[in-house]
Coordinates of C-alpha atoms and ligand atoms in Angstrom, one line a residue:
M222 CA -2.4 5.0 6.2
D223 CA -5.5 6.5 7.5
G224 CA -6.3 9.1 10.1
N225 CA -4.0 12.0 9.2
G226 CA -6.8 14.6 9.0
R227 CA -8.4 13.4 12.3
W228 CA -5.0 13.6 14.0
A229 CA -4.5 17.2 12.9
N230 CA -8.2 18.4 13.5
A231 CA -7.9 17.0 17.0
R232 CA -5.1 19.3 17.6
G233 CA -6.7 22.4 15.9
L234 CA -4.4 22.0 13.0
P235 CA -5.3 21.9 9.3
R236 CA -5.7 18.4 7.8
T237 CA -2.3 19.0 5.8
A238 CA -0.4 19.2 9.1
G239 CA -1.5 15.6 9.6
H240 CA -0.1 14.4 6.3
A241 CA 3.2 16.1 7.0
Q242 CA 3.2 14.2 10.4
G243 CA 2.5 11.0 8.6
E244 CA 6.0 11.1 7.1
P245 CA 8.0 10.2 10.3
A246 CA 5.4 7.6 11.0
L247 CA 6.0 5.9 7.6
F248 CA 9.8 6.1 8.0
D249 CA 9.6 4.6 11.4
V250 CA 7.4 1.8 10.1
I251 CA 10.0 1.2 7.2
H252 CA 12.8 1.0 9.7
G253 CA 10.7 -1.4 12.0
A254 CA 9.8 -3.6 9.0
L255 CA 13.5 -3.9 8.1
D256 CA 14.1 -4.9 11.6
L257 CA 11.5 -7.5 11.3
G258 CA 12.9 -9.0 8.2
I259 CA 9.8 -8.0 6.1
E260 CA 10.8 -8.1 2.5
W261 CA 7.7 -6.4 0.9
L262 CA 5.9 -3.4 2.3
T263 CA 3.2 -1.5 0.5
A264 CA 1.9 1.8 1.6
Y265 CA -1.4 3.3 0.3
T266 CA -0.5 6.9 -0.4
F267 CA -3.1 8.2 -2.7
S268 CA -6.3 6.5 -4.1
T269 CA -8.0 6.9 -7.4
E270 CA -10.8 8.4 -5.2
N271 CA -8.8 10.9 -3.4
W272 CA -9.0 13.5 -6.2
S273 CA -12.4 14.3 -4.8
R274 CA -10.7 16.0 -1.8
S275 CA -10.4 19.8 -2.0
P276 CA -8.1 21.3 -4.7
E277 CA -5.9 22.6 -1.8
E278 CA -5.6 19.3 -0.1
V279 CA -4.9 17.6 -3.4
E280 CA -2.3 20.1 -4.4
F281 CA -0.6 19.8 -0.9
L282 CA -0.3 16.0 -1.3
M283 CA 1.2 16.3 -4.9
N284 CA 3.8 18.8 -3.7
F285 CA 4.5 16.9 -0.5
N286 CA 5.1 13.8 -2.4
I287 CA 7.5 15.6 -4.8
D288 CA 9.3 17.1 -1.9
L289 CA 9.4 13.9 0.3
L290 CA 10.9 11.8 -2.8
R291 CA 13.6 14.4 -3.3
R292 CA 14.4 14.7 0.4
R293 CA 14.3 10.9 1.4
R294 CA 15.2 8.8 -1.7
D295 CA 18.9 8.7 -0.7
E296 CA 17.9 7.4 2.7
L297 CA 15.9 4.6 1.2
D298 CA 18.7 3.8 -1.1
D299 CA 21.1 3.8 2.0
L300 CA 18.8 1.3 3.7
D301 CA 19.0 -1.1 0.5
V302 CA 15.3 -0.5 0.0
R303 CA 13.8 -0.8 -3.6
V304 CA 11.1 1.7 -4.3
V305 CA 8.4 0.9 -6.8
F306 CA 5.1 2.7 -7.5
I307 CA 1.8 1.0 -8.5
G308 CA -1.1 3.0 -9.8
E309 CA -2.3 5.1 -12.8
R310 CA 0.9 7.3 -12.9
D311 CA 0.1 8.6 -16.5
D312 CA -3.2 10.1 -15.5
P313 CA -2.9 13.8 -16.6
R314 CA -3.8 15.0 -13.2
V315 CA -0.6 13.7 -11.9
P316 CA 2.0 16.6 -12.0
D317 CA 4.8 16.0 -14.4
Q318 CA 7.3 16.7 -11.7
L319 CA 6.0 14.0 -9.5
R320 CA 6.2 11.5 -12.3
I321 CA 9.9 12.6 -12.7
E322 CA 10.5 12.1 -9.0
M323 CA 8.8 8.7 -9.0
A324 CA 11.0 7.7 -11.9
A325 CA 14.1 9.0 -10.2
A326 CA 13.4 7.1 -6.9
E327 CA 12.6 3.8 -8.9
G328 CA 15.8 4.3 -10.9
L329 CA 18.2 5.0 -8.0
T330 CA 17.0 2.1 -5.9
E331 CA 16.2 -0.5 -8.6
D332 CA 19.1 -2.9 -7.6
N333 CA 18.4 -2.8 -3.9
T334 CA 17.3 -6.2 -2.5
T335 CA 16.7 -5.9 1.3
M336 CA 13.2 -4.8 1.2
T337 CA 10.9 -3.5 -1.8
V338 CA 8.6 -0.6 -0.6
V339 CA 5.6 -0.3 -2.9
F340 CA 3.9 3.0 -3.0
A341 CA 0.3 2.7 -4.1
F342 CA -0.1 6.1 -5.7
N343 CA -3.2 7.0 -7.7
Y344 CA -4.0 3.4 -7.1
G345 CA -7.4 1.7 -7.0
G346 CA -8.0 -2.1 -6.9
R347 CA -10.8 -2.0 -9.5
A348 CA -8.6 0.3 -11.8
E349 CA -5.8 -2.3 -11.5
I350 CA -8.2 -5.2 -12.4
A351 CA -9.6 -3.2 -15.3
H352 CA -5.9 -2.5 -16.4
A353 CA -5.2 -6.2 -16.4
A354 CA -8.4 -7.0 -18.3
R355 CA -7.6 -4.4 -20.9
R356 CA -4.0 -5.9 -21.4
L357 CA -5.5 -9.3 -21.7
A358 CA -8.2 -8.2 -24.2
E359 CA -5.5 -6.4 -26.2
A360 CA -3.4 -9.7 -26.3
A361 CA -6.6 -11.5 -27.4
V362 CA -7.2 -9.1 -30.3
A363 CA -3.7 -9.5 -31.4
A364 CA -4.1 -13.3 -31.2
D365 CA -1.3 -13.5 -28.7
V366 CA -3.7 -15.1 -26.1
D367 CA -6.5 -17.6 -26.5
P368 CA -9.3 -16.4 -24.5
R369 CA -10.1 -19.9 -23.5
E370 CA -6.7 -19.9 -21.6
I371 CA -7.2 -16.7 -19.5
D372 CA -7.2 -18.1 -16.1
V373 CA -6.3 -16.6 -12.6
D374 CA -2.7 -16.7 -13.3
A375 CA -3.2 -14.9 -16.6
V376 CA -5.0 -12.0 -14.7
A377 CA -2.3 -12.1 -12.0
G378 CA 0.5 -11.7 -14.6
Q379 CA -1.1 -8.5 -15.9
L380 CA -1.4 -6.7 -12.6
Y381 CA 0.7 -3.6 -12.1
L382 CA 3.6 -5.3 -10.4
P383 CA 3.3 -9.2 -11.2
E384 CA 6.1 -10.2 -9.0
M385 CA 4.8 -8.7 -5.9
P386 CA 3.7 -11.5 -3.5
D387 CA 0.0 -11.4 -2.3
P388 CA -0.1 -9.5 1.1
E389 CA 0.1 -11.7 4.1
L390 CA -1.1 -9.0 6.5
I391 CA -3.1 -5.7 5.8
I392 CA -3.2 -3.1 8.5
R393 CA -5.6 -0.3 8.4
T394 CA -5.3 2.5 10.9
S395 CA -7.6 4.9 12.4
G396 CA -10.4 2.5 13.4
E397 CA -12.1 2.3 9.8
M398 CA -13.0 -1.3 8.9
R399 CA -13.0 -1.0 5.1
I400 CA -10.7 -2.2 2.3
S401 CA -11.4 1.1 0.3
N402 CA -10.2 -0.3 -3.0
F403 CA -6.8 -1.5 -1.7
L404 CA -5.2 -4.4 -3.4
L405 CA -8.6 -6.1 -4.1
W406 CA -7.3 -8.9 -6.1
E407 CA -4.1 -9.6 -4.1
A408 CA -6.0 -9.4 -0.8
A409 CA -8.0 -12.5 -1.4
Y410 CA -6.5 -14.5 1.6
A411 CA -4.7 -11.5 3.4
E412 CA -5.2 -11.3 7.1
F413 CA -6.5 -7.9 8.3
V414 CA -5.6 -6.1 11.3
F415 CA -7.6 -3.0 12.3
T416 CA -6.1 -0.6 14.8
P417 CA -7.7 2.6 16.2
V418 CA -4.4 4.3 16.2
L419 CA -4.3 7.3 13.8
W420 CA -1.7 7.1 11.2
P421 CA 0.6 9.9 12.6
D422 CA 0.8 8.0 15.9
F423 CA 1.6 4.7 14.3
D424 CA 5.2 3.5 14.6
R425 CA 7.4 0.6 14.6
N426 CA 6.2 -0.8 18.0
E427 CA 2.5 -0.6 16.6
L428 CA 3.7 -2.5 13.6
A429 CA 5.3 -5.2 15.7
R430 CA 2.0 -5.5 17.7
C431 CA 0.1 -6.0 14.4
V432 CA 2.7 -8.6 13.2
D433 CA 2.3 -10.4 16.6
E434 CA -1.5 -10.6 16.1
Y435 CA -0.9 -11.8 12.5
R436 CA 1.4 -14.6 13.8
R437 CA -1.5 -15.8 16.1
R438 CA -3.9 -16.3 13.2
E439 CA -4.4 -19.6 11.6
R440 CA -4.3 -19.4 7.8
R441 CA -6.2 -22.0 5.9
F442 CA -6.6 -20.5 2.4
G443 CA -10.0 -22.1 2.1
G444 CA -8.8 -25.5 3.5
A445 CA -9.8 -26.9 6.7
T446 CA -8.3 -28.2 10.0
D447 CA -9.9 -30.5 12.4
A448 CA -10.5 -28.9 15.7
V449 CA -8.9 -30.6 18.6
A450 CA -11.3 -33.3 19.9
G451 CA -13.2 -32.1 23.0
P452 CA -16.6 -32.1 24.7
R453 CA -19.4 -31.5 22.1
D454 CA -20.8 -28.6 24.0
G455 CA -20.5 -25.8 21.5
T456 CA -17.9 -23.8 23.5
S457 CA -14.8 -24.9 21.4
S458 CA -13.8 -22.3 18.8
Ligands
IPE133 C1 -4.9 9.4 5.2 O1 -5.5 10.3 6.1 C2 -4.0 10.1 4.0 C3 -4.5 10.0 2.7 C4 -5.5 9.5 2.2 C5 -3.6 10.8 1.8 P1 -6.8 11.0 5.9 O2 -6.5 12.3 5.1 O3 -7.8 10.0 5.1 O4 -7.4 11.2 7.4 P2 -8.8 11.2 7.9 O5 -9.5 9.9 7.6 O6 -9.5 12.4 7.3 O7 -8.5 11.4 9.4
MG134 MG1 -9.3 8.8 5.7

């Protein structure tokens, strides 16, 4: 969800106004995802690198998240959405009250089954892989795991949310063409759609457009498909 600050600054507003305007965009996207039958939706809300922003912006974002979870968890529950957080929530920089609201939203919605919304908060892909490595190392030291048996599935089993399927589509808004430490392990074969739309202007219609583009992609997962036979003039794709 990128471009909040630019959206606000383009209107002569403080960056925080852009974050506030990101909330209706997110909820419109959640409704749109439900309409599309999407079962897993992950939103990158705060990265392990976002602490480097001004103290005022960081404090705003923490309080905003507390407030948003209180105001909107019942609505998510009514939509039969399960809410789960991934990331370093025990980081001492995370306010206790936010930890409490995160646990409350998870507890309230834990039996919901229509869609899981994963909030990546204080999340970094490298931190997640390090977390998995630490868990496997601990298991090896405790002789619960034979290091020779540590394979891709073993690492995947120690990610923050092992039951989360790999993302099929990753959308980045605001014209930036980077992964910025998002789901590094899980994104191995994800399709990427980059859109210039700033996050506060993103909505269910933009989501549907991105999903349409995804549907036109051919996913090979490292395999190969023969191109349709045609003139060997180098113009076929
Ligand atoms: C994304 O918008 C929101 C968060 C990272 C919390 P930005 O705040 O990165 O907006 P830009 O990139 O400055 O426009
Ligand atoms: Mg940004």
